[in-house]
Coordinates of N, CA and C in Angstrom, one line a residue:
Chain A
X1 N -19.1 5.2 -5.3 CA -17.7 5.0 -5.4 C -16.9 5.7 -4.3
X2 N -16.4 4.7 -3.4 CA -15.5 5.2 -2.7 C -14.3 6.3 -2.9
X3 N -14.1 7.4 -2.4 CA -12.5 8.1 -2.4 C -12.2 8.2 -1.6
X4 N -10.9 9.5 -1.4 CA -10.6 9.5 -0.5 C -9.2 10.7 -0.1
X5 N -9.1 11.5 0.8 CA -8.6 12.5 0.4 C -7.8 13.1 1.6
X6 N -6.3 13.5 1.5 CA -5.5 13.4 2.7 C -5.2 14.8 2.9
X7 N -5.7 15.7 3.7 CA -5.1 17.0 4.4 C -4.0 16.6 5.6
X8 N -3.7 17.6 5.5 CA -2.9 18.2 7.3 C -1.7 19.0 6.7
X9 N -1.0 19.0 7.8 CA 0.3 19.6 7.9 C 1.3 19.0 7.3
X10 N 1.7 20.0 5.9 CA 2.9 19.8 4.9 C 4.2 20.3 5.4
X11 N 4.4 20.7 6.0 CA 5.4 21.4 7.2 C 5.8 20.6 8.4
X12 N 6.8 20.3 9.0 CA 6.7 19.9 10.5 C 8.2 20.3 10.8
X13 N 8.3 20.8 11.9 CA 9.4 20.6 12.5 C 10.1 19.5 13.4
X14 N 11.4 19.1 13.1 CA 12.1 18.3 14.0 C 11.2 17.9 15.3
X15 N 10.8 16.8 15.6 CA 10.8 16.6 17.0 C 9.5 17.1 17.6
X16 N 8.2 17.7 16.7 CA 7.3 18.1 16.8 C 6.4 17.0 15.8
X17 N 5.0 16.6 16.0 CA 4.0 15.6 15.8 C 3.7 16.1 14.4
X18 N 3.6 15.0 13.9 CA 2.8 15.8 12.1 C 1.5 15.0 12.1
X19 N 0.6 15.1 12.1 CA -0.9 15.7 11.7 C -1.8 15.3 10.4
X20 N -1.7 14.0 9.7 CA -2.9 13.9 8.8 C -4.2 13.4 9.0
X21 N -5.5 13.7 7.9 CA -6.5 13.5 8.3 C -6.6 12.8 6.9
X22 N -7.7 12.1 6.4 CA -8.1 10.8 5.3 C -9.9 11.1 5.4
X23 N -9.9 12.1 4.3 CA -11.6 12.2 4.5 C -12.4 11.3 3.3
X24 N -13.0 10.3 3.7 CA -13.9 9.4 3.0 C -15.4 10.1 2.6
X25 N -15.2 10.0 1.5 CA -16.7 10.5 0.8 C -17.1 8.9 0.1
X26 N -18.3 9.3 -0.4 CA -19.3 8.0 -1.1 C -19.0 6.3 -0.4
X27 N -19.3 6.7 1.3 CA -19.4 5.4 1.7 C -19.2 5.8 3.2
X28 N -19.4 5.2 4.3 CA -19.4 5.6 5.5 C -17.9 4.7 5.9
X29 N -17.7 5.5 7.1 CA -16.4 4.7 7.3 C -16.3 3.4 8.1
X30 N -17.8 3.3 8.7 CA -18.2 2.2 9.7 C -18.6 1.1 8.9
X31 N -18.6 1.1 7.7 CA -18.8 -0.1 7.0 C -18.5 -1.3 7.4
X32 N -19.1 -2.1 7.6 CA -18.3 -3.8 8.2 C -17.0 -4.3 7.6
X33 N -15.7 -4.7 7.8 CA -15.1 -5.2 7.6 C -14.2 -4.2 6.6
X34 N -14.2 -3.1 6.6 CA -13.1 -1.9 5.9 C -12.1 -1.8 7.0
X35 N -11.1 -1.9 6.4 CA -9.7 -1.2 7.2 C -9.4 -0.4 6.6
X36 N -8.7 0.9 7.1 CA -8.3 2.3 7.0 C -7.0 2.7 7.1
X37 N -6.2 2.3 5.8 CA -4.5 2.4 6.2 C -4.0 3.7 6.1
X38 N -2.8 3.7 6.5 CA -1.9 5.2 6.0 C -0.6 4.0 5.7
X39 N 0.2 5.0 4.5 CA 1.1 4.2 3.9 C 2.0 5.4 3.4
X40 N 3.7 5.2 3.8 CA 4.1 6.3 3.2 C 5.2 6.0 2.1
X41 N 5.5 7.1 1.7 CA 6.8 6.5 0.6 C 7.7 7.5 0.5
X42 N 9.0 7.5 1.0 CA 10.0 8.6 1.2 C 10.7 8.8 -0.1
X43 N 10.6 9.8 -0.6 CA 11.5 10.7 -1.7 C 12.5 9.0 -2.6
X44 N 12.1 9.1 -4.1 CA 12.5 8.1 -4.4 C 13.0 6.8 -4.0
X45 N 12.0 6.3 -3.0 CA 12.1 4.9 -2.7 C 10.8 4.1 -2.6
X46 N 10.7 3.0 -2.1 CA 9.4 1.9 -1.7 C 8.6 2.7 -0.6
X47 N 7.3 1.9 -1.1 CA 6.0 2.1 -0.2 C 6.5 1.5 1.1
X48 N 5.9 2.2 2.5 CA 6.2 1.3 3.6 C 4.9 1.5 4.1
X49 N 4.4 0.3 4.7 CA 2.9 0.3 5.4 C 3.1 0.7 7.2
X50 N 2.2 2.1 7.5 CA 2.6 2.6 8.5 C 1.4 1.8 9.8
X51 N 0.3 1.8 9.3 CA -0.7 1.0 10.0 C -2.4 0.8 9.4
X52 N -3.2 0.3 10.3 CA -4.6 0.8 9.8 C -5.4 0.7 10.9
X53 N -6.3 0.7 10.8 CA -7.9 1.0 11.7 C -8.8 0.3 11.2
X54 N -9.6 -0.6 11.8 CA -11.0 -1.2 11.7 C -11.7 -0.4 11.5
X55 N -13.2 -0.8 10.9 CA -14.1 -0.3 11.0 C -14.3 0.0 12.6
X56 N -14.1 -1.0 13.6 CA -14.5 -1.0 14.8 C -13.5 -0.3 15.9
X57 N -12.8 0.5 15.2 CA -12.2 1.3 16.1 C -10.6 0.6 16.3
X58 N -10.8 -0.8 16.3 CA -9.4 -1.8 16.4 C -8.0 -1.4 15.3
X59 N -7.2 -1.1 15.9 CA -5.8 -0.8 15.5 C -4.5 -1.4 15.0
X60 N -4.1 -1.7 14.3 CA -2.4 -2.3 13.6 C -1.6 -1.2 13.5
X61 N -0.3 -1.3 13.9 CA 0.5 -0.6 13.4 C 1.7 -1.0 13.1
X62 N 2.8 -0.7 11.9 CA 4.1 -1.2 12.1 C 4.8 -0.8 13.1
X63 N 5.5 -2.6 13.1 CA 6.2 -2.4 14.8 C 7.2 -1.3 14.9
X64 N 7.8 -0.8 13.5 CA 9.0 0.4 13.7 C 8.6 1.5 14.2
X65 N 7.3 2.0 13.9 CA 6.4 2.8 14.1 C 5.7 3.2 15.4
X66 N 5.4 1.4 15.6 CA 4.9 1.8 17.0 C 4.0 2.7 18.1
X67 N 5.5 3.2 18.5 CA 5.9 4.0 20.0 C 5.5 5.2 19.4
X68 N 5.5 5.9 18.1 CA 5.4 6.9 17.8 C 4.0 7.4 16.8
X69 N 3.4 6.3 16.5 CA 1.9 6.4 15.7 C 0.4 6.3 17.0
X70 N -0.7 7.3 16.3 CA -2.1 7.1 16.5 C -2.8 7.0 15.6
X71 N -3.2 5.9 15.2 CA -4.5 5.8 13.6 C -5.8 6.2 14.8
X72 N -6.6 7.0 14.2 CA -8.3 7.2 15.0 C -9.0 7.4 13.6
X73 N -10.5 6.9 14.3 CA -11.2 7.4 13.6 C -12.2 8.7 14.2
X74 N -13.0 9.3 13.0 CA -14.2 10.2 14.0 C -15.5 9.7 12.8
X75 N -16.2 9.1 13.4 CA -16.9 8.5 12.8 C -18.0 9.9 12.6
X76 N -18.4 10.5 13.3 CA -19.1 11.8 12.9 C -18.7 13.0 11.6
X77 N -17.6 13.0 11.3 CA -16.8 13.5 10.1 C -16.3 12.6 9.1
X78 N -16.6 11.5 9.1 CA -16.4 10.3 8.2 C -15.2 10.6 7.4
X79 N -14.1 10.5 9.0 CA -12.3 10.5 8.5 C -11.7 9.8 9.8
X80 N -10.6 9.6 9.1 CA -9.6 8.9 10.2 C -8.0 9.6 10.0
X81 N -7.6 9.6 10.7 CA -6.4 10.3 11.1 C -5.4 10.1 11.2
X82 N -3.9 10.3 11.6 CA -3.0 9.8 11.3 C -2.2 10.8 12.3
X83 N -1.5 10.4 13.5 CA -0.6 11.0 13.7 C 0.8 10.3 14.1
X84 N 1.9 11.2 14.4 CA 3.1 10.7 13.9 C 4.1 11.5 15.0
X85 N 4.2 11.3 16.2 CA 5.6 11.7 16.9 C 6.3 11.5 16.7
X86 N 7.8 12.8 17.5 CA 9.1 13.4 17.5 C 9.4 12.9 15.8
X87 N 8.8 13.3 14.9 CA 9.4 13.1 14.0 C 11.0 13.8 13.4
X88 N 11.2 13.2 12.5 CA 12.7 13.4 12.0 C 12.6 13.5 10.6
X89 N 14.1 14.3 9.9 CA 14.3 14.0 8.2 C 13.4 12.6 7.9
X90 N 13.6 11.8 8.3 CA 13.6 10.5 8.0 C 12.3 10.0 7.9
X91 N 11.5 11.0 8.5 CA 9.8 10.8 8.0 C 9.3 11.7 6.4
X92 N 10.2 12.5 6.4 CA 9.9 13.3 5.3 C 9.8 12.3 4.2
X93 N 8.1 12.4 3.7 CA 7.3 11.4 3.0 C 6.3 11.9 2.0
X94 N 5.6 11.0 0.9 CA 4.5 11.2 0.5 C 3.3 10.3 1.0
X95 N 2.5 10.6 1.7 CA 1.5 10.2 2.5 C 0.4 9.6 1.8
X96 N 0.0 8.7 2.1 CA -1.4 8.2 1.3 C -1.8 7.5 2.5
X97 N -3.5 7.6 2.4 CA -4.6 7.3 3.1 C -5.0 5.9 2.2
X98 N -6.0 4.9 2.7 CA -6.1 3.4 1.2 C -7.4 2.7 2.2
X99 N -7.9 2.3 1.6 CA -9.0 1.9 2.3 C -8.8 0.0 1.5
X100 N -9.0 -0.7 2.4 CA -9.4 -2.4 2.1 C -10.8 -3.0 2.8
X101 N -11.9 -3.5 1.5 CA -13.1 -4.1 1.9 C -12.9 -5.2 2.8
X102 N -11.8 -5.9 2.7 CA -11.7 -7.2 3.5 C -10.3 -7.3 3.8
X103 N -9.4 -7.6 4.9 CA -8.0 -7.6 4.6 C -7.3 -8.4 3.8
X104 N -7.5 -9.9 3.7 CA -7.6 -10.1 2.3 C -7.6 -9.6 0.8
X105 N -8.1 -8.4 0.7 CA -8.6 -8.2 -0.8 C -7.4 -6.9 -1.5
X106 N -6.0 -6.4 -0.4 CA -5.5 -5.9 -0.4 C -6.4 -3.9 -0.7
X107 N -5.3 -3.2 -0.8 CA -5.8 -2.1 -0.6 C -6.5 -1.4 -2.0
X108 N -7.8 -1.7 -2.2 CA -8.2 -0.8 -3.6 C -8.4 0.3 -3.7
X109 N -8.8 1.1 -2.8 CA -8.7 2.8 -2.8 C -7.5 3.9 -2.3
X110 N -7.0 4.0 -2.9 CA -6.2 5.1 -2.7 C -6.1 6.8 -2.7
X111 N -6.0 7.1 -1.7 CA -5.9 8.6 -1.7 C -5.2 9.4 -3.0
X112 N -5.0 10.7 -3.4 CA -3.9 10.9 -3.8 C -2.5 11.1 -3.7
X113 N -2.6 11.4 -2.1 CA -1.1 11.7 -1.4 C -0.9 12.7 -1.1
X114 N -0.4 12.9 0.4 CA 0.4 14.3 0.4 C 1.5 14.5 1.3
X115 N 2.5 15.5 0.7 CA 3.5 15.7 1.0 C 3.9 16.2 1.8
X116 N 4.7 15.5 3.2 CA 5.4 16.1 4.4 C 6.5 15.9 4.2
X117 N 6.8 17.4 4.6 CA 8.7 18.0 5.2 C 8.7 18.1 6.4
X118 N 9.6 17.1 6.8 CA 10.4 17.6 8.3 C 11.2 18.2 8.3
X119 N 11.1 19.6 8.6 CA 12.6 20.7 8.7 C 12.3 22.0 9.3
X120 N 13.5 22.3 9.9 CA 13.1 23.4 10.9 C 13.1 25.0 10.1
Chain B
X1 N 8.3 -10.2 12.5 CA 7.4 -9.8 11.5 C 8.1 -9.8 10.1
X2 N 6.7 -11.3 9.6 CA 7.2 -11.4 8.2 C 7.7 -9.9 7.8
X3 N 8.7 -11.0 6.8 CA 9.7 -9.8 5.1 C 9.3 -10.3 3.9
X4 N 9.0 -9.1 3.4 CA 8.6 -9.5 2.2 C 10.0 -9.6 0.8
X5 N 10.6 -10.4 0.1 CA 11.8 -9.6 -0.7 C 10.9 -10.1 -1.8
X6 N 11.2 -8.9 -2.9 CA 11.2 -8.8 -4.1 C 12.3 -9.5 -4.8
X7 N 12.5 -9.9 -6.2 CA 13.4 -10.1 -7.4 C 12.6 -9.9 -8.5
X8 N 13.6 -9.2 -9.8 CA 14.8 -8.6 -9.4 C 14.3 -7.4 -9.1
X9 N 14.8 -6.0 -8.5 CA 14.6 -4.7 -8.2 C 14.0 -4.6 -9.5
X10 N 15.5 -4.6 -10.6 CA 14.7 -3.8 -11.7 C 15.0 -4.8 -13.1
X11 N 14.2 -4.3 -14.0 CA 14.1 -5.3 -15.1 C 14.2 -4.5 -16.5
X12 N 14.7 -4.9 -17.6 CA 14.5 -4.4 -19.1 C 14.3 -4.9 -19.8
X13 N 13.0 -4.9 -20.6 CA 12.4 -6.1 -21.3 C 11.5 -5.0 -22.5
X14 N 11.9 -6.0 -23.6 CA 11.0 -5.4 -25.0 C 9.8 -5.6 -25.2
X15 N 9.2 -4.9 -25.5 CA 7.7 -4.5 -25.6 C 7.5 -6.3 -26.6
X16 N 6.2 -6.9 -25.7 CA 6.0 -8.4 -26.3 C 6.9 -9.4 -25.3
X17 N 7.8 -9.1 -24.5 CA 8.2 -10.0 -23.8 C 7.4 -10.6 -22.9
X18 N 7.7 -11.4 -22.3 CA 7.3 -12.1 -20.4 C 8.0 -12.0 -19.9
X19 N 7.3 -11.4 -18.9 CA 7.9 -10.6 -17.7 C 7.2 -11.2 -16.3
X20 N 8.4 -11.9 -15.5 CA 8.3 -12.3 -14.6 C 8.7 -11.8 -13.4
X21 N 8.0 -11.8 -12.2 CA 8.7 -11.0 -10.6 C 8.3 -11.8 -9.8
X22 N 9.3 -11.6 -9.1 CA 9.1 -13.0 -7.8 C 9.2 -12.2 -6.3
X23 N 8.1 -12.8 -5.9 CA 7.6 -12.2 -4.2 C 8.3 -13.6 -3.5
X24 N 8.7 -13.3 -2.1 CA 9.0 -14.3 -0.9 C 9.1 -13.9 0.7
X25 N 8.1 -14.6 1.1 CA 7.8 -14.2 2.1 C 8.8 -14.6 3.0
X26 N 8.8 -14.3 4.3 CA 10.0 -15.0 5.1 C 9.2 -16.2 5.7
X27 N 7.6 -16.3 5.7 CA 7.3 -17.4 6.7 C 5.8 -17.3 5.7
X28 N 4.9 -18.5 5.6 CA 3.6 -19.1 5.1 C 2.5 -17.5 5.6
X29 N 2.4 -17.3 4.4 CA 1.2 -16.4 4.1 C -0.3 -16.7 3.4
X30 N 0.2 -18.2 3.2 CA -1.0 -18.9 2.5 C -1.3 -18.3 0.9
X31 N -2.2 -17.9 0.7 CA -2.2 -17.2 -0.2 C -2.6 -15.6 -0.6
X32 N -2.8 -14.9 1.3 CA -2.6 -13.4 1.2 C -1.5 -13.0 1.0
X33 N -1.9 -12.3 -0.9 CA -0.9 -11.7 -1.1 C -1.6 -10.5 -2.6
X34 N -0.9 -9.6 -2.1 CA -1.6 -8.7 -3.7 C -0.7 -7.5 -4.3
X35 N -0.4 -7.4 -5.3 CA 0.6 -6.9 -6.2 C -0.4 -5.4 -6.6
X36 N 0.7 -4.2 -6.4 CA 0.8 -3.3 -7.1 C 1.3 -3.4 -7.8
X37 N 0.9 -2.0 -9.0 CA 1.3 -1.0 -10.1 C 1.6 0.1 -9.8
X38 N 2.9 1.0 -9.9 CA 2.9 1.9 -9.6 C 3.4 3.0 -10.9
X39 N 3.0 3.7 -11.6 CA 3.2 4.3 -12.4 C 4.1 5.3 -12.5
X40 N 5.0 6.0 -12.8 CA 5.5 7.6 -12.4 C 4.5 8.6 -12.0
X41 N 4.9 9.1 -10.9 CA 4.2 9.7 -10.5 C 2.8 9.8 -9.7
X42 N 2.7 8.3 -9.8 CA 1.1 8.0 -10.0 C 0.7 7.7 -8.4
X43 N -0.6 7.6 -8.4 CA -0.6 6.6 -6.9 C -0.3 5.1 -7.2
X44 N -0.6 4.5 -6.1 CA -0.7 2.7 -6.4 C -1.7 2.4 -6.8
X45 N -1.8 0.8 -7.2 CA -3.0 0.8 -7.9 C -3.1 -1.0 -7.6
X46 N -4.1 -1.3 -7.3 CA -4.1 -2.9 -6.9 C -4.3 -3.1 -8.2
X47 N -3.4 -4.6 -8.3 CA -3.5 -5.3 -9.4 C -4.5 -6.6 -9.2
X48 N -3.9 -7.0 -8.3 CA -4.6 -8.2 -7.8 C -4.5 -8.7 -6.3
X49 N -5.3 -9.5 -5.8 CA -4.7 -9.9 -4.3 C -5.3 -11.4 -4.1
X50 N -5.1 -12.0 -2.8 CA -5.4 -13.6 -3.1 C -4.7 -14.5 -4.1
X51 N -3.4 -13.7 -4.5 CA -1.9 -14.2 -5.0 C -2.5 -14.3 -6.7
X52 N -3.7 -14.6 -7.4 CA -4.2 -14.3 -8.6 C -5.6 -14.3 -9.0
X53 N -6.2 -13.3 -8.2 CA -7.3 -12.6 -8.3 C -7.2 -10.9 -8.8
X54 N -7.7 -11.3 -10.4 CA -7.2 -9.9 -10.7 C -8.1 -8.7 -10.3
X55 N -7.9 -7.7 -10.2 CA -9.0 -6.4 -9.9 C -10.1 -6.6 -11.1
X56 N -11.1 -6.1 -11.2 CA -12.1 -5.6 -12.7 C -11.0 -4.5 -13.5
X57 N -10.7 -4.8 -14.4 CA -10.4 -3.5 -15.4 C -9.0 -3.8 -15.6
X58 N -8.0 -5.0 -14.6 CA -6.9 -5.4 -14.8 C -6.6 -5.9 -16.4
X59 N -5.5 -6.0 -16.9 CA -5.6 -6.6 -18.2 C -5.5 -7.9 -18.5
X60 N -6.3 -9.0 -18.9 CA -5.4 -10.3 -18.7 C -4.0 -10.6 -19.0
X61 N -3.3 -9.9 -20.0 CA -2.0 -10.5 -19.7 C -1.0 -10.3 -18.5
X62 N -1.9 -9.7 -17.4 CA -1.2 -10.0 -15.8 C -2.1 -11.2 -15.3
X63 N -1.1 -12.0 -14.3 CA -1.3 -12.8 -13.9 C -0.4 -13.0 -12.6
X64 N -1.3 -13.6 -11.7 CA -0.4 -14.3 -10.6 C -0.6 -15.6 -10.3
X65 N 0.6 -16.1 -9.0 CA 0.3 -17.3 -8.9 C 1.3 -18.1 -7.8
X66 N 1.0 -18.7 -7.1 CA 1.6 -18.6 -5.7 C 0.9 -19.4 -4.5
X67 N 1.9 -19.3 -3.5 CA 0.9 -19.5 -2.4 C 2.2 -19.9 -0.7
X68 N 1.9 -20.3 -0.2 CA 2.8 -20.4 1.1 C 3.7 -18.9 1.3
X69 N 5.2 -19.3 0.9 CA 6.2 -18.6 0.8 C 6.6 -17.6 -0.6
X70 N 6.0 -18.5 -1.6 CA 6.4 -18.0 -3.3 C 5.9 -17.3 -4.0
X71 N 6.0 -16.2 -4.6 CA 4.8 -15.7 -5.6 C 4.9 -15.3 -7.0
X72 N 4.8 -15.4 -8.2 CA 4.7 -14.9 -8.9 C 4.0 -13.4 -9.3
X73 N 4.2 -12.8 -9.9 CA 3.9 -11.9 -11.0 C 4.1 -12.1 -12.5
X74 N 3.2 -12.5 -13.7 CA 3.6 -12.3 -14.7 C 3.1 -11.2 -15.9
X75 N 3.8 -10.6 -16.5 CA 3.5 -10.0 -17.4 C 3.1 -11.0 -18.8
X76 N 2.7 -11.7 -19.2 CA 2.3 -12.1 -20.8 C 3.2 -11.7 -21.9
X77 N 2.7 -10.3 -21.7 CA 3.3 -9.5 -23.1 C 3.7 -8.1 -22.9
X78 N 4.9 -7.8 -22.5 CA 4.6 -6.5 -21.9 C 4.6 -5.7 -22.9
X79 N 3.7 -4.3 -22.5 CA 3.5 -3.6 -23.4 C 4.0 -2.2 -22.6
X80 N 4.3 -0.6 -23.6 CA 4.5 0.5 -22.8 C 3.7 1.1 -22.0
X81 N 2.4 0.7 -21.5 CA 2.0 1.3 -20.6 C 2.4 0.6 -19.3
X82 N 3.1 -0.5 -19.1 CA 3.2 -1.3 -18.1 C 4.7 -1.1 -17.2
X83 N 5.5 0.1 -18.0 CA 6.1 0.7 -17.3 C 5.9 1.4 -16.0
X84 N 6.7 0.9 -15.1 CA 6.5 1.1 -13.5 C 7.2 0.7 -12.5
X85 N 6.7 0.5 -11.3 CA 7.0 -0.4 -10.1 C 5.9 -0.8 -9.4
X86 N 6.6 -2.6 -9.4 CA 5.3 -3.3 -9.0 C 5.9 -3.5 -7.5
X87 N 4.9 -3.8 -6.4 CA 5.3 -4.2 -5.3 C 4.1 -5.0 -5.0
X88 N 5.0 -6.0 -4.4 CA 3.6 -7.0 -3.4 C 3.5 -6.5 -2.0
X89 N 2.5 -7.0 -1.6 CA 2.3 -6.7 -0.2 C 1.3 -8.1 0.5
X90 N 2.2 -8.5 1.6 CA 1.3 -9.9 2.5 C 0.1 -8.5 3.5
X91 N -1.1 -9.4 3.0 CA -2.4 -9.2 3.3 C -3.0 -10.2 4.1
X92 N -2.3 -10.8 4.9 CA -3.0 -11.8 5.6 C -3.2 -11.1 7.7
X93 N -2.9 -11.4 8.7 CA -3.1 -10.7 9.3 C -1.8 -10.0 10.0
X94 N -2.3 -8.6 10.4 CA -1.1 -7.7 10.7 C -0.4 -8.1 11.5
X95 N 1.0 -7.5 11.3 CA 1.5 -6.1 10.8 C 1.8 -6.6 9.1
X96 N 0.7 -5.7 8.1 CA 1.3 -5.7 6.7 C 2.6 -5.2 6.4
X97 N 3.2 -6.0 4.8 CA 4.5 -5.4 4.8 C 4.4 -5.3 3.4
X98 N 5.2 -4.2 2.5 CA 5.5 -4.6 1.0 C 6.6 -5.0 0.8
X99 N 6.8 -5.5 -0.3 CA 7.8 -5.4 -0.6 C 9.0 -4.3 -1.1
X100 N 10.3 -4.8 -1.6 CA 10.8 -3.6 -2.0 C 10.7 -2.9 -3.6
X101 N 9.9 -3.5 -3.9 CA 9.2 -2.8 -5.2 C 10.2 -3.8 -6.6
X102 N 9.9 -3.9 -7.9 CA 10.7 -4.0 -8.9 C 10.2 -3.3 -9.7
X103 N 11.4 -2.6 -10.3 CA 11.1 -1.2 -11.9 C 11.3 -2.3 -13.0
X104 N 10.1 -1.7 -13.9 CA 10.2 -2.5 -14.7 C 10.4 -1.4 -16.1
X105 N 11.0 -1.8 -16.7 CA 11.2 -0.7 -17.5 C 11.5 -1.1 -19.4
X106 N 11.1 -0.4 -20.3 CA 11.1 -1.3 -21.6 C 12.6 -1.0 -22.2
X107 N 13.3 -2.0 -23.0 CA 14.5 -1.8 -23.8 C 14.4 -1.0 -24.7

């Protein structure tokens, strides 16, 4: 049974990069056909999809996001990552990591979540 | 890049109603499409995707149903555990988007 479990930095200051990591246990992350999303949800509001990662290394990201996101994987630590430049209030979020067998089949694993403050 | 809108945001409905929520896409998604559950507090939780392919362990009185631009969500009968927010999300190819969620909440 796939999980799935999201560290980094709960802290960030203004204008400085925040930092999460999505560690996959009971399944390898190179599995054929898995994508590896991050999704966040700011302080009483909607889910917003930030991007994901192929199995094969291949990348999506939202276009708002862009200029300021890196999804990676490290296939040797069987996690993928998440980073997030010059952030602002405006990222201050609850973070989840989600894994999908096929893009189609929408996202059935979910992390638990974790919580970033931007503030100085 | 497709938008996804929700109706209505939010709903109140008595335990035993049918409860309906409407997804729309801004442009042909065919039929990638798949509905959360979001509980208080909780994480998400796929309900179904392929517009009405339910997960294992879903309850039958959800249901979907849909395809191009349209989508349903139906509740059957709602009951109190089914208090939440449901959001859809287009699963066809990126950039994915959700919607803006609808609370569904009991009278």
């Amino acid at each position: 049974q796939l999980q799935l479990q999201e560290s980094g930095s709960g802290l960030v200051k203004p204008s400085e990069t925040l930092s999460l990591t999505c560690d996959v246990s009971g399944g390898s992350i190179i599995r054929g056909g898995y994508s590896w999303s991050w999704i966040r949800q700011p302080p009483g509001k909607g889910l917003e999809w930030i991007g994901y990662i192929y199995h094969n290394g291949i990348t999506h990201y939202n276009a708002s996001l862009k200029s300021r996101v890196t999804i990676s994987l490290d296939r040797s630590k069987n996690q993928f990552s998440l980073k997030l430049g010059s952030v602002t209030a405006a990222d201050t979020a609850l973070y989840f990591c989600a894994s999908s067998p096929r893009y189609f089949q929408g996202m059935d694993v979910w992390g638990q979540g974790t919580t970033v403050i931007v503030s100085s | 890049d497709i938008q996804m809108t929700q109706s209505p945001s939010s709903l109140s409905a008595s335990v035993g109603d049918r409860v309906t929520i409407t997804c729309r896409a801004s442009q042909d998604i065919s039929i990638y499409l798949a509905w959360y559950q979001q509980k208080p507090g909780k994480v998400p939780k796929l309900l179904m995707y392929a517009a009405s392919t339910l997960q294992p362990g879903v309850p039958s009185r959800f249901s979907g149903s849909g395809s191009g631009t349209d989508f349903t969500l139906t509740i059957s009968s709602l009951q109190p555990e089914d208090v939440g927010t449901y959001y859809c999300q287009k699963c066809d190819s990126a950039p994915w988007a959700f919607g803006r969620g609808t609370k569904v909440e009991i009278k």
